[in-house]
């Protein structure tokens, strides 16, 4: 009985992936169109016991996840993202059910308004994401996923977190509204 409950919970949690909603209509942001999606990682800190990822892997994987999420927006006002990868941990195999290391990605995000020619956020927004539940994370993603698969999962979660941040800023600061 417990085994069945664990299987049901694992399947339910698998839907928590940052890309699980991409087949749905995008979350309303307002008048938003992402033009430049710039990701850099010149000083990305590799956390303790992490698998290695190259600067190119970090930037291209995150850039692809951001494009996958934000290329769906077709507003007339142009915006740009400047994203820097600050640190990461890509979990290695641990001891199942005792030590199951989790993967982490830390990024800084700056949003630029093209028409105004300035940043919308004076200070970069730091976002920290963890790997999604499911995909074998009960025993540690280091056992079930390659480093690249872990990085893709983290990048999709980061893109979703950026979207949540933009929705919050739209509501609190009036970002992405038409000029009146």
PDB file of C-alpha atoms in Angstrom:
ATOM      1  CA  UNK A   1       0.000   0.000   0.000  1.00  0.00           C
ATOM      2  CA  UNK A   2       2.802   2.426   0.887  1.00  0.00           C
ATOM      3  CA  UNK A   3       4.561   1.602  -2.361  1.00  0.00           C
ATOM      4  CA  UNK A   4       1.451   2.511  -4.361  1.00  0.00           C
ATOM      5  CA  UNK A   5       1.099   5.796  -2.445  1.00  0.00           C
ATOM      6  CA  UNK A   6       4.740   6.663  -3.197  1.00  0.00           C
ATOM      7  CA  UNK A   7       4.235   5.947  -6.898  1.00  0.00           C
ATOM      8  CA  UNK A   8       1.120   8.145  -7.034  1.00  0.00           C
ATOM      9  CA  UNK A   9       2.968  10.971  -5.243  1.00  0.00           C
ATOM     10  CA  UNK A  10       5.975  10.695  -7.564  1.00  0.00           C
ATOM     11  CA  UNK A  11       3.773  10.838 -10.657  1.00  0.00           C
ATOM     12  CA  UNK A  12       1.890  13.837  -9.247  1.00  0.00           C
ATOM     13  CA  UNK A  13       5.091  15.691  -8.448  1.00  0.00           C
ATOM     14  CA  UNK A  14       6.518  15.002 -11.894  1.00  0.00           C
ATOM     15  CA  UNK A  15       4.083  17.584 -13.228  1.00  0.00           C
ATOM     16  CA  UNK A  16       5.950  20.286 -11.265  1.00  0.00           C
ATOM     17  CA  UNK A  17       8.474  20.777 -14.066  1.00  0.00           C
ATOM     18  CA  UNK A  18       9.030  24.371 -15.202  1.00  0.00           C
ATOM     19  CA  UNK A  19       8.063  23.441 -18.763  1.00  0.00           C
ATOM     20  CA  UNK A  20       4.831  21.614 -17.943  1.00  0.00           C
ATOM     21  CA  UNK A  21       2.670  24.630 -18.823  1.00  0.00           C
ATOM     22  CA  UNK A  22       4.287  25.530 -22.162  1.00  0.00           C
ATOM     23  CA  UNK A  23       1.513  23.844 -24.143  1.00  0.00           C
ATOM     24  CA  UNK A  24      -0.991  26.241 -22.523  1.00  0.00           C
ATOM     25  CA  UNK A  25      -1.526  29.871 -23.498  1.00  0.00           C
ATOM     26  CA  UNK A  26       1.145  32.116 -21.984  1.00  0.00           C
ATOM     27  CA  UNK A  27       0.454  33.859 -18.697  1.00  0.00           C
ATOM     28  CA  UNK A  28      -0.808  37.379 -19.506  1.00  0.00           C
ATOM     29  CA  UNK A  29       2.071  39.823 -19.074  1.00  0.00           C
ATOM     30  CA  UNK A  30       0.709  42.826 -20.912  1.00  0.00           C
ATOM     31  CA  UNK A  31       2.283  44.481 -23.931  1.00  0.00           C
ATOM     32  CA  UNK A  32       5.505  42.440 -23.928  1.00  0.00           C
ATOM     33  CA  UNK A  33       7.834  41.195 -26.649  1.00  0.00           C
ATOM     34  CA  UNK A  34      11.268  39.788 -25.782  1.00  0.00           C
ATOM     35  CA  UNK A  35      13.766  40.932 -28.401  1.00  0.00           C
ATOM     36  CA  UNK A  36      17.199  40.198 -26.925  1.00  0.00           C
ATOM     37  CA  UNK A  37      17.781  37.241 -24.638  1.00  0.00           C
ATOM     38  CA  UNK A  38      21.383  37.594 -23.486  1.00  0.00           C
ATOM     39  CA  UNK A  39      22.811  35.030 -21.070  1.00  0.00           C
ATOM     40  CA  UNK A  40      26.387  35.108 -19.759  1.00  0.00           C
ATOM     41  CA  UNK A  41      28.280  32.966 -17.275  1.00  0.00           C
ATOM     42  CA  UNK A  42      31.860  34.268 -17.093  1.00  0.00           C
ATOM     43  CA  UNK A  43      32.153  33.792 -13.331  1.00  0.00           C
ATOM     44  CA  UNK A  44      29.624  31.043 -12.615  1.00  0.00           C
ATOM     45  CA  UNK A  45      30.541  29.365  -9.350  1.00  0.00           C
ATOM     46  CA  UNK A  46      30.483  25.561  -9.441  1.00  0.00           C
ATOM     47  CA  UNK A  47      29.137  24.459  -6.079  1.00  0.00           C
ATOM     48  CA  UNK A  48      30.659  21.756  -3.920  1.00  0.00           C
ATOM     49  CA  UNK A  49      30.422  18.212  -5.247  1.00  0.00           C
ATOM     50  CA  UNK A  50      28.812  19.441  -8.469  1.00  0.00           C
ATOM     51  CA  UNK A  51      29.228  17.886 -11.859  1.00  0.00           C
ATOM     52  CA  UNK A  52      30.990  20.206 -14.290  1.00  0.00           C
ATOM     53  CA  UNK A  53      29.178  22.295 -16.896  1.00  0.00           C
ATOM     54  CA  UNK A  54      30.988  24.507 -19.371  1.00  0.00           C
ATOM     55  CA  UNK A  55      30.214  28.203 -19.733  1.00  0.00           C
ATOM     56  CA  UNK A  56      28.738  27.414 -23.155  1.00  0.00           C
ATOM     57  CA  UNK A  57      26.473  24.684 -21.744  1.00  0.00           C
ATOM     58  CA  UNK A  58      25.233  27.001 -18.990  1.00  0.00           C
ATOM     59  CA  UNK A  59      24.479  29.885 -21.351  1.00  0.00           C
ATOM     60  CA  UNK A  60      22.995  28.010 -24.302  1.00  0.00           C
ATOM     61  CA  UNK A  61      20.750  25.789 -22.177  1.00  0.00           C
ATOM     62  CA  UNK A  62      19.374  28.710 -20.158  1.00  0.00           C
ATOM     63  CA  UNK A  63      18.991  30.882 -23.258  1.00  0.00           C
ATOM     64  CA  UNK A  64      17.020  28.108 -24.991  1.00  0.00           C
ATOM     65  CA  UNK A  65      14.692  27.689 -21.989  1.00  0.00           C
ATOM     66  CA  UNK A  66      14.076  31.449 -21.815  1.00  0.00           C
ATOM     67  CA  UNK A  67      13.358  31.570 -25.557  1.00  0.00           C
ATOM     68  CA  UNK A  68      11.025  28.577 -25.281  1.00  0.00           C
ATOM     69  CA  UNK A  69       8.961  30.398 -22.651  1.00  0.00           C
ATOM     70  CA  UNK A  70       9.123  34.041 -23.783  1.00  0.00           C
ATOM     71  CA  UNK A  71       9.049  33.742 -27.577  1.00  0.00           C
ATOM     72  CA  UNK A  72       5.322  33.024 -27.131  1.00  0.00           C
ATOM     73  CA  UNK A  73       4.678  36.682 -26.239  1.00  0.00           C
ATOM     74  CA  UNK A  74       3.866  38.928 -29.202  1.00  0.00           C
ATOM     75  CA  UNK A  75       3.271  42.405 -27.784  1.00  0.00           C
ATOM     76  CA  UNK A  76       4.406  45.534 -29.606  1.00  0.00           C
ATOM     77  CA  UNK A  77       6.637  46.898 -26.813  1.00  0.00           C
ATOM     78  CA  UNK A  78      10.189  45.582 -26.985  1.00  0.00           C
ATOM     79  CA  UNK A  79      12.140  44.357 -23.976  1.00  0.00           C
ATOM     80  CA  UNK A  80      15.516  42.733 -23.423  1.00  0.00           C
ATOM     81  CA  UNK A  81      16.847  40.358 -20.776  1.00  0.00           C
ATOM     82  CA  UNK A  82      20.364  40.419 -19.421  1.00  0.00           C
ATOM     83  CA  UNK A  83      20.876  37.216 -17.442  1.00  0.00           C
ATOM     84  CA  UNK A  84      24.025  36.081 -15.678  1.00  0.00           C
ATOM     85  CA  UNK A  85      24.558  32.626 -14.247  1.00  0.00           C
ATOM     86  CA  UNK A  86      26.042  33.163 -10.794  1.00  0.00           C
ATOM     87  CA  UNK A  87      26.318  29.598  -9.557  1.00  0.00           C
ATOM     88  CA  UNK A  88      25.128  26.040  -9.955  1.00  0.00           C
ATOM     89  CA  UNK A  89      25.188  22.560  -8.510  1.00  0.00           C
ATOM     90  CA  UNK A  90      24.484  19.613 -10.787  1.00  0.00           C
ATOM     91  CA  UNK A  91      23.885  16.734  -8.399  1.00  0.00           C
ATOM     92  CA  UNK A  92      26.082  13.686  -8.429  1.00  0.00           C
ATOM     93  CA  UNK A  93      24.866  10.280  -7.313  1.00  0.00           C
ATOM     94  CA  UNK A  94      24.407  10.030  -3.553  1.00  0.00           C
ATOM     95  CA  UNK A  95      23.259   7.265  -1.263  1.00  0.00           C
ATOM     96  CA  UNK A  96      19.633   6.517  -2.237  1.00  0.00           C
ATOM     97  CA  UNK A  97      17.050   7.693   0.305  1.00  0.00           C
ATOM     98  CA  UNK A  98      19.849   8.786   2.690  1.00  0.00           C
ATOM     99  CA  UNK A  99      21.809  11.387   0.780  1.00  0.00           C
ATOM    100  CA  UNK A 100      20.093  12.544  -2.397  1.00  0.00           C
ATOM    101  CA  UNK A 101      21.850  15.732  -3.501  1.00  0.00           C
ATOM    102  CA  UNK A 102      19.676  18.273  -5.312  1.00  0.00           C
ATOM    103  CA  UNK A 103      20.609  20.450  -8.259  1.00  0.00           C
ATOM    104  CA  UNK A 104      20.528  24.255  -7.926  1.00  0.00           C
ATOM    105  CA  UNK A 105      20.867  27.197 -10.316  1.00  0.00           C
ATOM    106  CA  UNK A 106      21.398  30.830  -9.249  1.00  0.00           C
ATOM    107  CA  UNK A 107      20.921  33.628 -11.778  1.00  0.00           C
ATOM    108  CA  UNK A 108      20.687  37.417 -11.872  1.00  0.00           C
ATOM    109  CA  UNK A 109      18.136  39.008 -14.215  1.00  0.00           C
ATOM    110  CA  UNK A 110      17.957  42.555 -15.565  1.00  0.00           C
ATOM    111  CA  UNK A 111      15.040  43.691 -17.747  1.00  0.00           C
ATOM    112  CA  UNK A 112      15.551  46.513 -20.263  1.00  0.00           C
ATOM    113  CA  UNK A 113      12.838  48.672 -21.828  1.00  0.00           C
ATOM    114  CA  UNK A 114      13.860  49.263 -25.454  1.00  0.00           C
ATOM    115  CA  UNK A 115      11.775  52.420 -26.015  1.00  0.00           C
ATOM    116  CA  UNK A 116      12.930  54.074 -22.785  1.00  0.00           C
ATOM    117  CA  UNK A 117      16.507  52.875 -23.278  1.00  0.00           C
ATOM    118  CA  UNK A 118      16.877  51.956 -19.614  1.00  0.00           C
ATOM    119  CA  UNK A 119      16.644  49.150 -17.108  1.00  0.00           C
ATOM    120  CA  UNK A 120      13.301  48.481 -15.479  1.00  0.00           C
ATOM    121  CA  UNK A 121      14.964  47.043 -12.382  1.00  0.00           C
ATOM    122  CA  UNK A 122      17.802  49.153 -10.977  1.00  0.00           C
ATOM    123  CA  UNK A 123      19.341  46.161  -9.225  1.00  0.00           C
ATOM    124  CA  UNK A 124      19.446  42.712 -10.828  1.00  0.00           C
ATOM    125  CA  UNK A 125      16.835  40.300  -9.492  1.00  0.00           C
ATOM    126  CA  UNK A 126      18.534  37.224  -8.069  1.00  0.00           C
ATOM    127  CA  UNK A 127      16.617  33.996  -8.633  1.00  0.00           C
ATOM    128  CA  UNK A 128      17.517  30.629  -7.135  1.00  0.00           C
ATOM    129  CA  UNK A 129      15.817  27.508  -8.451  1.00  0.00           C
ATOM    130  CA  UNK A 130      15.949  23.861  -7.490  1.00  0.00           C
ATOM    131  CA  UNK A 131      15.399  20.859  -9.683  1.00  0.00           C
ATOM    132  CA  UNK A 132      11.804  19.760 -10.280  1.00  0.00           C
ATOM    133  CA  UNK A 133      10.347  16.925  -8.290  1.00  0.00           C
ATOM    134  CA  UNK A 134       9.880  13.739 -10.229  1.00  0.00           C
ATOM    135  CA  UNK A 135      12.371  12.493 -12.803  1.00  0.00           C
ATOM    136  CA  UNK A 136      13.886  10.197 -10.220  1.00  0.00           C
ATOM    137  CA  UNK A 137      14.574  12.830  -7.573  1.00  0.00           C
ATOM    138  CA  UNK A 138      13.372  10.491  -4.834  1.00  0.00           C
ATOM    139  CA  UNK A 139      16.742   8.765  -5.163  1.00  0.00           C
ATOM    140  CA  UNK A 140      18.568  11.846  -6.442  1.00  0.00           C
ATOM    141  CA  UNK A 141      18.678  13.190  -9.965  1.00  0.00           C
ATOM    142  CA  UNK A 142      22.373  12.338 -10.092  1.00  0.00           C
ATOM    143  CA  UNK A 143      21.360   8.701 -10.479  1.00  0.00           C
ATOM    144  CA  UNK A 144      18.713   9.153 -13.126  1.00  0.00           C
ATOM    145  CA  UNK A 145      19.666  12.248 -15.148  1.00  0.00           C
ATOM    146  CA  UNK A 146      22.773  13.332 -16.984  1.00  0.00           C
ATOM    147  CA  UNK A 147      24.333  16.685 -16.117  1.00  0.00           C
ATOM    148  CA  UNK A 148      22.824  18.159 -19.301  1.00  0.00           C
ATOM    149  CA  UNK A 149      19.338  16.865 -18.401  1.00  0.00           C
ATOM    150  CA  UNK A 150      19.673  18.366 -14.924  1.00  0.00           C
ATOM    151  CA  UNK A 151      20.774  21.686 -16.432  1.00  0.00           C
ATOM    152  CA  UNK A 152      17.819  21.689 -18.833  1.00  0.00           C
ATOM    153  CA  UNK A 153      15.416  21.045 -15.944  1.00  0.00           C
ATOM    154  CA  UNK A 154      16.975  23.855 -13.892  1.00  0.00           C
ATOM    155  CA  UNK A 155      16.918  26.226 -16.873  1.00  0.00           C
ATOM    156  CA  UNK A 156      13.228  25.575 -17.517  1.00  0.00           C
ATOM    157  CA  UNK A 157      12.512  26.222 -13.839  1.00  0.00           C
ATOM    158  CA  UNK A 158      14.556  29.438 -14.009  1.00  0.00           C
ATOM    159  CA  UNK A 159      12.610  30.650 -17.063  1.00  0.00           C
ATOM    160  CA  UNK A 160       9.343  29.950 -15.227  1.00  0.00           C
ATOM    161  CA  UNK A 161      10.643  31.863 -12.193  1.00  0.00           C
ATOM    162  CA  UNK A 162      11.547  34.822 -14.415  1.00  0.00           C
ATOM    163  CA  UNK A 163       7.987  34.772 -15.752  1.00  0.00           C
ATOM    164  CA  UNK A 164       6.596  34.773 -12.192  1.00  0.00           C
ATOM    165  CA  UNK A 165       8.849  37.732 -11.342  1.00  0.00           C
ATOM    166  CA  UNK A 166       7.624  39.653 -14.394  1.00  0.00           C
ATOM    167  CA  UNK A 167       3.984  39.012 -13.471  1.00  0.00           C
ATOM    168  CA  UNK A 168       4.700  40.277  -9.951  1.00  0.00           C
ATOM    169  CA  UNK A 169       6.400  43.412 -11.327  1.00  0.00           C
ATOM    170  CA  UNK A 170       3.521  43.974 -13.744  1.00  0.00           C
ATOM    171  CA  UNK A 171       1.088  43.911 -10.831  1.00  0.00           C
ATOM    172  CA  UNK A 172       3.207  45.919  -8.370  1.00  0.00           C
ATOM    173  CA  UNK A 173       5.159  48.303 -10.630  1.00  0.00           C
ATOM    174  CA  UNK A 174       2.985  48.540 -13.744  1.00  0.00           C
ATOM    175  CA  UNK A 175       5.539  46.951 -16.070  1.00  0.00           C
ATOM    176  CA  UNK A 176       4.499  46.127 -19.673  1.00  0.00           C
ATOM    177  CA  UNK A 177       1.454  48.375 -19.785  1.00  0.00           C
ATOM    178  CA  UNK A 178       0.607  50.497 -22.799  1.00  0.00           C
ATOM    179  CA  UNK A 179       1.412  54.187 -22.512  1.00  0.00           C
ATOM    180  CA  UNK A 180      -1.723  56.225 -21.901  1.00  0.00           C
TER     181      UNK A 180
END
